[in-house]
Amino acid sequence: QVQLVESGGGLVQAGGSLRLSCAASGRTFNRYTMGWFRQAPGKERAFVAAISFSGISTYYADSVKGRFTISRDNAKNTVYLQMNSLKPEDTAVYYCAADTTTAQRMAVMPINYWGQGTQVTVSS
């Protein structure tokens, strides 16, 4: 079992940056692929980025490539999402996710563990 707690959301102007963090409980964090998803008002939850358990492999949605960077620190049981050049369309609740799959498959497979979400609002 993995429990996930996100932090770092907030209000930022377009073009600005934010870094989200997701702290995971348990001693098996380094066995899980970690990811970030987001859900904008009136839309379905969508994949953003994922990173393999080792941190070697990453995978991004086309909409965030070149602007967002996912990383992890297995010693701290934490995964990060650095978001740069933010746009108003990035406004959403951002959710941390964990599962025993590959980074690429996390974009399309059901997820076993979710955080509670953190709001990111980008003003124009």
PDB file of N, CA, C and O in Angstrom, residues 17 24 80 95 112:
ATOM      1  N   SER A  17       6.555  29.770 -13.010  1.00  0.00           N
ATOM      2  CA  SER A  17       6.945  28.391 -12.686  1.00  0.00           C
ATOM      3  C   SER A  17       6.388  27.968 -11.335  1.00  0.00           C
ATOM      4  O   SER A  17       6.165  28.813 -10.447  1.00  0.00           O
ATOM      5  N   ALA A  24       5.526  10.119  -0.579  1.00  0.00           N
ATOM      6  CA  ALA A  24       4.922   8.792  -0.491  1.00  0.00           C
ATOM      7  C   ALA A  24       5.298   8.112   0.808  1.00  0.00           C
ATOM      8  O   ALA A  24       6.424   8.233   1.288  1.00  0.00           O
ATOM      9  N   TYR A  80       8.755  14.810  -7.941  1.00  0.00           N
ATOM     10  CA  TYR A  80       8.566  16.227  -8.202  1.00  0.00           C
ATOM     11  C   TYR A  80       8.063  16.461  -9.626  1.00  0.00           C
ATOM     12  O   TYR A  80       8.311  15.656 -10.521  1.00  0.00           O
ATOM     13  N   TYR A  95      -2.751  15.576  -9.724  1.00  0.00           N
ATOM     14  CA  TYR A  95      -2.764  14.386  -8.879  1.00  0.00           C
ATOM     15  C   TYR A  95      -1.477  13.590  -9.069  1.00  0.00           C
ATOM     16  O   TYR A  95      -1.025  13.379 -10.194  1.00  0.00           O
ATOM     17  N   ASN A 112      -3.471   2.314  -9.511  1.00  0.00           N
ATOM     18  CA  ASN A 112      -3.897   1.771  -8.224  1.00  0.00           C
ATOM     19  C   ASN A 112      -3.896   2.797  -7.094  1.00  0.00           C
ATOM     20  O   ASN A 112      -4.716   2.719  -6.188  1.00  0.00           O
TER      21      ASN A 112
END
